Every structure is written in C-alpha cells, then in structure tokens.
CSV table of C-alpha atoms in Angstrom, one decimal:
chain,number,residue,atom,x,y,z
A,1,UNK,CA,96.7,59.5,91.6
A,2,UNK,CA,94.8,56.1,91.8
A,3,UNK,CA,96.6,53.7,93.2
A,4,UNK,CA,96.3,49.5,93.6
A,5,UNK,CA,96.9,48.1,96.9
A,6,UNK,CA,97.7,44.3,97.4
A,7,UNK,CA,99.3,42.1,99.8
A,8,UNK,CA,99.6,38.9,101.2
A,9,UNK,CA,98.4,37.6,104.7
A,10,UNK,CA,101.7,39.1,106.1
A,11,UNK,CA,101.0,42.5,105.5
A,12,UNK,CA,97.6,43.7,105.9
A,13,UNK,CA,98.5,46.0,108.8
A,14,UNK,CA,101.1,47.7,106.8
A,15,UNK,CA,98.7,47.8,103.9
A,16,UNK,CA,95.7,49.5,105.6
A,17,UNK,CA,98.0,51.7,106.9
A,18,UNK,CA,100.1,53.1,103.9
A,19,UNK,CA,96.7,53.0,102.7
A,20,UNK,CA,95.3,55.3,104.8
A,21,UNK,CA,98.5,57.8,104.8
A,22,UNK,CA,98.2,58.3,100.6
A,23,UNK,CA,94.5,58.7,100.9
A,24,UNK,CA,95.5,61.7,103.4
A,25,UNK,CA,97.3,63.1,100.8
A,26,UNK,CA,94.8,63.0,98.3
A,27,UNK,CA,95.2,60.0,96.4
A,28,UNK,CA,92.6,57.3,95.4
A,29,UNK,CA,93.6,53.9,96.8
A,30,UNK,CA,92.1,50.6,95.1
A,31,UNK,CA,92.7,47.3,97.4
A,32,UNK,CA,93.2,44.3,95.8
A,33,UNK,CA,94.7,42.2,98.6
A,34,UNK,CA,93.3,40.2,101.6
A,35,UNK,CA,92.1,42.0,104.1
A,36,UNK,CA,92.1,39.3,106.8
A,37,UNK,CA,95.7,38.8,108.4
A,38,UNK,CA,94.8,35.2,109.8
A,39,UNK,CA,94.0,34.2,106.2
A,40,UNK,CA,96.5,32.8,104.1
A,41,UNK,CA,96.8,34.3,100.4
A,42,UNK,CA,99.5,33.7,98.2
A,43,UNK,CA,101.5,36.8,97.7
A,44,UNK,CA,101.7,35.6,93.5
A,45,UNK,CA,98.0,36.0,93.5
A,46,UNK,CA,97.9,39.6,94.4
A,47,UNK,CA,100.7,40.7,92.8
A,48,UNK,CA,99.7,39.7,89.6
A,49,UNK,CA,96.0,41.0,90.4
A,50,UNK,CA,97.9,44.6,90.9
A,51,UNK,CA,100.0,44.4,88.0
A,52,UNK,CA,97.3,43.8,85.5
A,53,UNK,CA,95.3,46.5,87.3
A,54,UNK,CA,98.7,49.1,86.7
A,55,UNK,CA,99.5,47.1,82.7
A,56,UNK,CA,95.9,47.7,81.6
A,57,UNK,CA,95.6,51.6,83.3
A,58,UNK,CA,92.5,50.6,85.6
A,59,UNK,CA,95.1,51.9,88.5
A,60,UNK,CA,98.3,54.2,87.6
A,61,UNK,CA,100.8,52.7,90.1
A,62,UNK,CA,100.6,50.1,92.7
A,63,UNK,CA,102.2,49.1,96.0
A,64,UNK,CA,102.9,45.8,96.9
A,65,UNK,CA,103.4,44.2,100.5
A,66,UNK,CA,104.8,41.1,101.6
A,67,UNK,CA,107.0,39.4,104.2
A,68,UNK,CA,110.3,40.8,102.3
A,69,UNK,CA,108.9,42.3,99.4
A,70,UNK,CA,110.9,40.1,97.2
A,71,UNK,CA,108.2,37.5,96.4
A,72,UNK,CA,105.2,39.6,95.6
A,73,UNK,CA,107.5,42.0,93.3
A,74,UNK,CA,108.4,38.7,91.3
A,75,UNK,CA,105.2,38.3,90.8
A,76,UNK,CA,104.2,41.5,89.5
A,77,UNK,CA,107.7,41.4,87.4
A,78,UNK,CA,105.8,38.5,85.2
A,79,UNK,CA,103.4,40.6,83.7
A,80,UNK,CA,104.3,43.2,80.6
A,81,UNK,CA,105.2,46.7,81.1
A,82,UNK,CA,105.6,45.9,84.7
A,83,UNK,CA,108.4,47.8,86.6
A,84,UNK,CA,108.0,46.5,90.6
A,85,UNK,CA,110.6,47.6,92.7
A,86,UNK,CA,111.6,46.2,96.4
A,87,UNK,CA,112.8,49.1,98.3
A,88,UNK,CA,113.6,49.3,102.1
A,89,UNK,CA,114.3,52.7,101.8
A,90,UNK,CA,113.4,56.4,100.2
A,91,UNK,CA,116.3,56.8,98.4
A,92,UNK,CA,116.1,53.6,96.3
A,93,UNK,CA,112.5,54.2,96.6
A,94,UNK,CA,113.1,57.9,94.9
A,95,UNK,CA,116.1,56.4,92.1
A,96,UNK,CA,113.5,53.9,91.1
A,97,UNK,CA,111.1,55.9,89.4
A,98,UNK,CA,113.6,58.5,88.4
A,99,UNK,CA,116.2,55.6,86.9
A,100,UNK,CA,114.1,52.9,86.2
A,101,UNK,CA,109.8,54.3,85.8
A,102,UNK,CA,109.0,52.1,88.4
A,103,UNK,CA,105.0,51.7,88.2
A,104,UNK,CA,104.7,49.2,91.2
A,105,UNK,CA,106.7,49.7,95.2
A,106,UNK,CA,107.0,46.5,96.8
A,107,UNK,CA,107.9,46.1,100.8
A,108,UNK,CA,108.5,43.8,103.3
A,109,UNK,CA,106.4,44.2,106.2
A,110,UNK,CA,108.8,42.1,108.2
A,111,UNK,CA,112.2,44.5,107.0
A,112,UNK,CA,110.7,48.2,107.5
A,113,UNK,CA,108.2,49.1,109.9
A,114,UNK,CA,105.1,51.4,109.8
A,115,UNK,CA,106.8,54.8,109.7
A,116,UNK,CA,109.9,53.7,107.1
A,117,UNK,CA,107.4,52.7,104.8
A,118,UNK,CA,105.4,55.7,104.8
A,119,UNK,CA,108.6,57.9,104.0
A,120,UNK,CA,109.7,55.1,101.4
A,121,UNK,CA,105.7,55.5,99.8
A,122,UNK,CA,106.3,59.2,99.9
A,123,UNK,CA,109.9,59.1,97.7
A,124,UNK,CA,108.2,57.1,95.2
A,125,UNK,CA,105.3,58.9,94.5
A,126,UNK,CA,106.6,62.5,95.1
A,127,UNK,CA,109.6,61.4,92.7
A,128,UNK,CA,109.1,62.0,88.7
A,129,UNK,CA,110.4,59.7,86.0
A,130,UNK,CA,113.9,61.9,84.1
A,131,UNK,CA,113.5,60.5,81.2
A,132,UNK,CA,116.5,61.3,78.6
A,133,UNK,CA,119.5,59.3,78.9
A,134,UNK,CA,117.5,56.5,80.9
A,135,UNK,CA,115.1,56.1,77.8
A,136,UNK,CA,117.4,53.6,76.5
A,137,UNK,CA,117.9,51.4,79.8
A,138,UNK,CA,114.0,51.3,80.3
A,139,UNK,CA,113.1,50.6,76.7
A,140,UNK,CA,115.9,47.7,76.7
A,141,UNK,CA,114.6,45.9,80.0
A,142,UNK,CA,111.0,46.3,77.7
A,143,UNK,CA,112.4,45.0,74.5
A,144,UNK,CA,113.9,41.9,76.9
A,145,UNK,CA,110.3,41.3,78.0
A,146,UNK,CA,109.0,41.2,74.7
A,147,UNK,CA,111.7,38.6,73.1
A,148,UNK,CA,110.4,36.4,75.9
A,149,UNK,CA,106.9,36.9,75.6
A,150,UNK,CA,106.8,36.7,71.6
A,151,UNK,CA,108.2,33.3,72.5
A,152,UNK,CA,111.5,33.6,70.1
A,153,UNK,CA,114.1,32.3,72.6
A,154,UNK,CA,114.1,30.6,76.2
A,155,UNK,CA,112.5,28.0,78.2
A,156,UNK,CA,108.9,29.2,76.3
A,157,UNK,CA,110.3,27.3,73.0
C-alpha cells in the first residue's frame, strides 16, 4: 500500500520511525512532513498536504502525527472524502477502518510512545473496511460534508 506521511515539528521522530516499520512490511511510504524537529511547521499545513494527497488517490491512506493528534486530524477532516482518525490505541485504531473507512490515522507523539504506535499503525492497516450496515453511517457523514461544501447552509452563506 502507498502511504502519505506528515507531521508537524513535534513528531518527526515518531514519523521516521512508523515510517520505517511499514516500509518493513512492504509498504511504500510518501513523506510530506518536516523532517527537521527544531523547525517549526504548522501541523494544518501537513495535514492538509496528506489529505489532498489520500482525496485525489496520489497516496491510499495517510498517517498523521502531532503533539496530540487532535490538531493535525482537524486539519485533514477539512478536506472532502477525508476520514482522519486520532487513535491512542489498536483497538480504536482497528474499529476505525472497520466502522467508520478511515483513510488517514492521526497520533500524538506526546500521548503514545514509539512501540504503541507501531501496534496502533498495524490495527489500522491490517484491518479491512465491513461495509454493509455501516454504508449508511459513512455515506451520511459524506452527504454532511457535501451540504457544507455546496455552500447551502452554515457559516459559508
């Protein structure tokens, strides 16, 4: 699977290293994050730079890193057909693509360490997307997202 890689200037660590764990598995990894973690970047920037990557198909999924998670996954929750998911650990991490088709995993490298995160990556890209019954749950979070982006109700008006 090809995945797109981005984080902030808390996480680079954590980032090269889940990195480096999927690509043992056998999985292409894309980085679109800093690299330096004595250089500030805004975690919005990257998120959205991995998000568009995973909406337009350059990458399939995407893993997001942060201080919490929270921030960067907001982010990437802006642009369409975007499912990020904060998860601290592989259970959630597991129910999220199963439940919900999460496309993008967002962490905190200041809430799990090196070792959580790699089983976290593992539950949610072992785990496969049911289907069936959660059809209707996932196509109503999308048909949310497009009333707001076609701009017929809220703030955009």
């Amino acid at each position: 699977m090809k995945i797109g890689f981005g984080c902030d200037h808390t996480a680079v660590e954590l980032k090269l290293a889940l990195m480096e764990h999927l690509r043992e598995q056998g999985h292409e990894c894309v980085d679109y994050g800093t690299k330096e973690a004595g250089v500030r970047m805004d975690y919005p920037v990257v998120g959205k730079r991995v998000a568009e990557a995973v909406a337009g198909g350059e990458v399939e999924k995407g893993v997001l890193v942060c201080g919490t998670g929270v921030g960067i996954s907001l982010s990437a929750n802006k642009v369409p057909g975007i499912r990020a998911a904060v998860c601290s650990e592989p259970y959630t991490a597991c129910m999220t693509v199963r439940h919900n088709n999460a496309n993008i995993l967002a962490m905190g490298a200041r809430v799990v360490g090196t070792e959580l995160a790699k089983m976290i990556a593992d539950a949610f890209f072992q785990a496969e997307y049911e289907g069936g019954r959660h059809e209707v749950r996932v196509k109503m979070l999308a048909d949310i997202e497009q009333e707001y982006c076609m701009g017929a109700r809220g703030p955009l008006n």
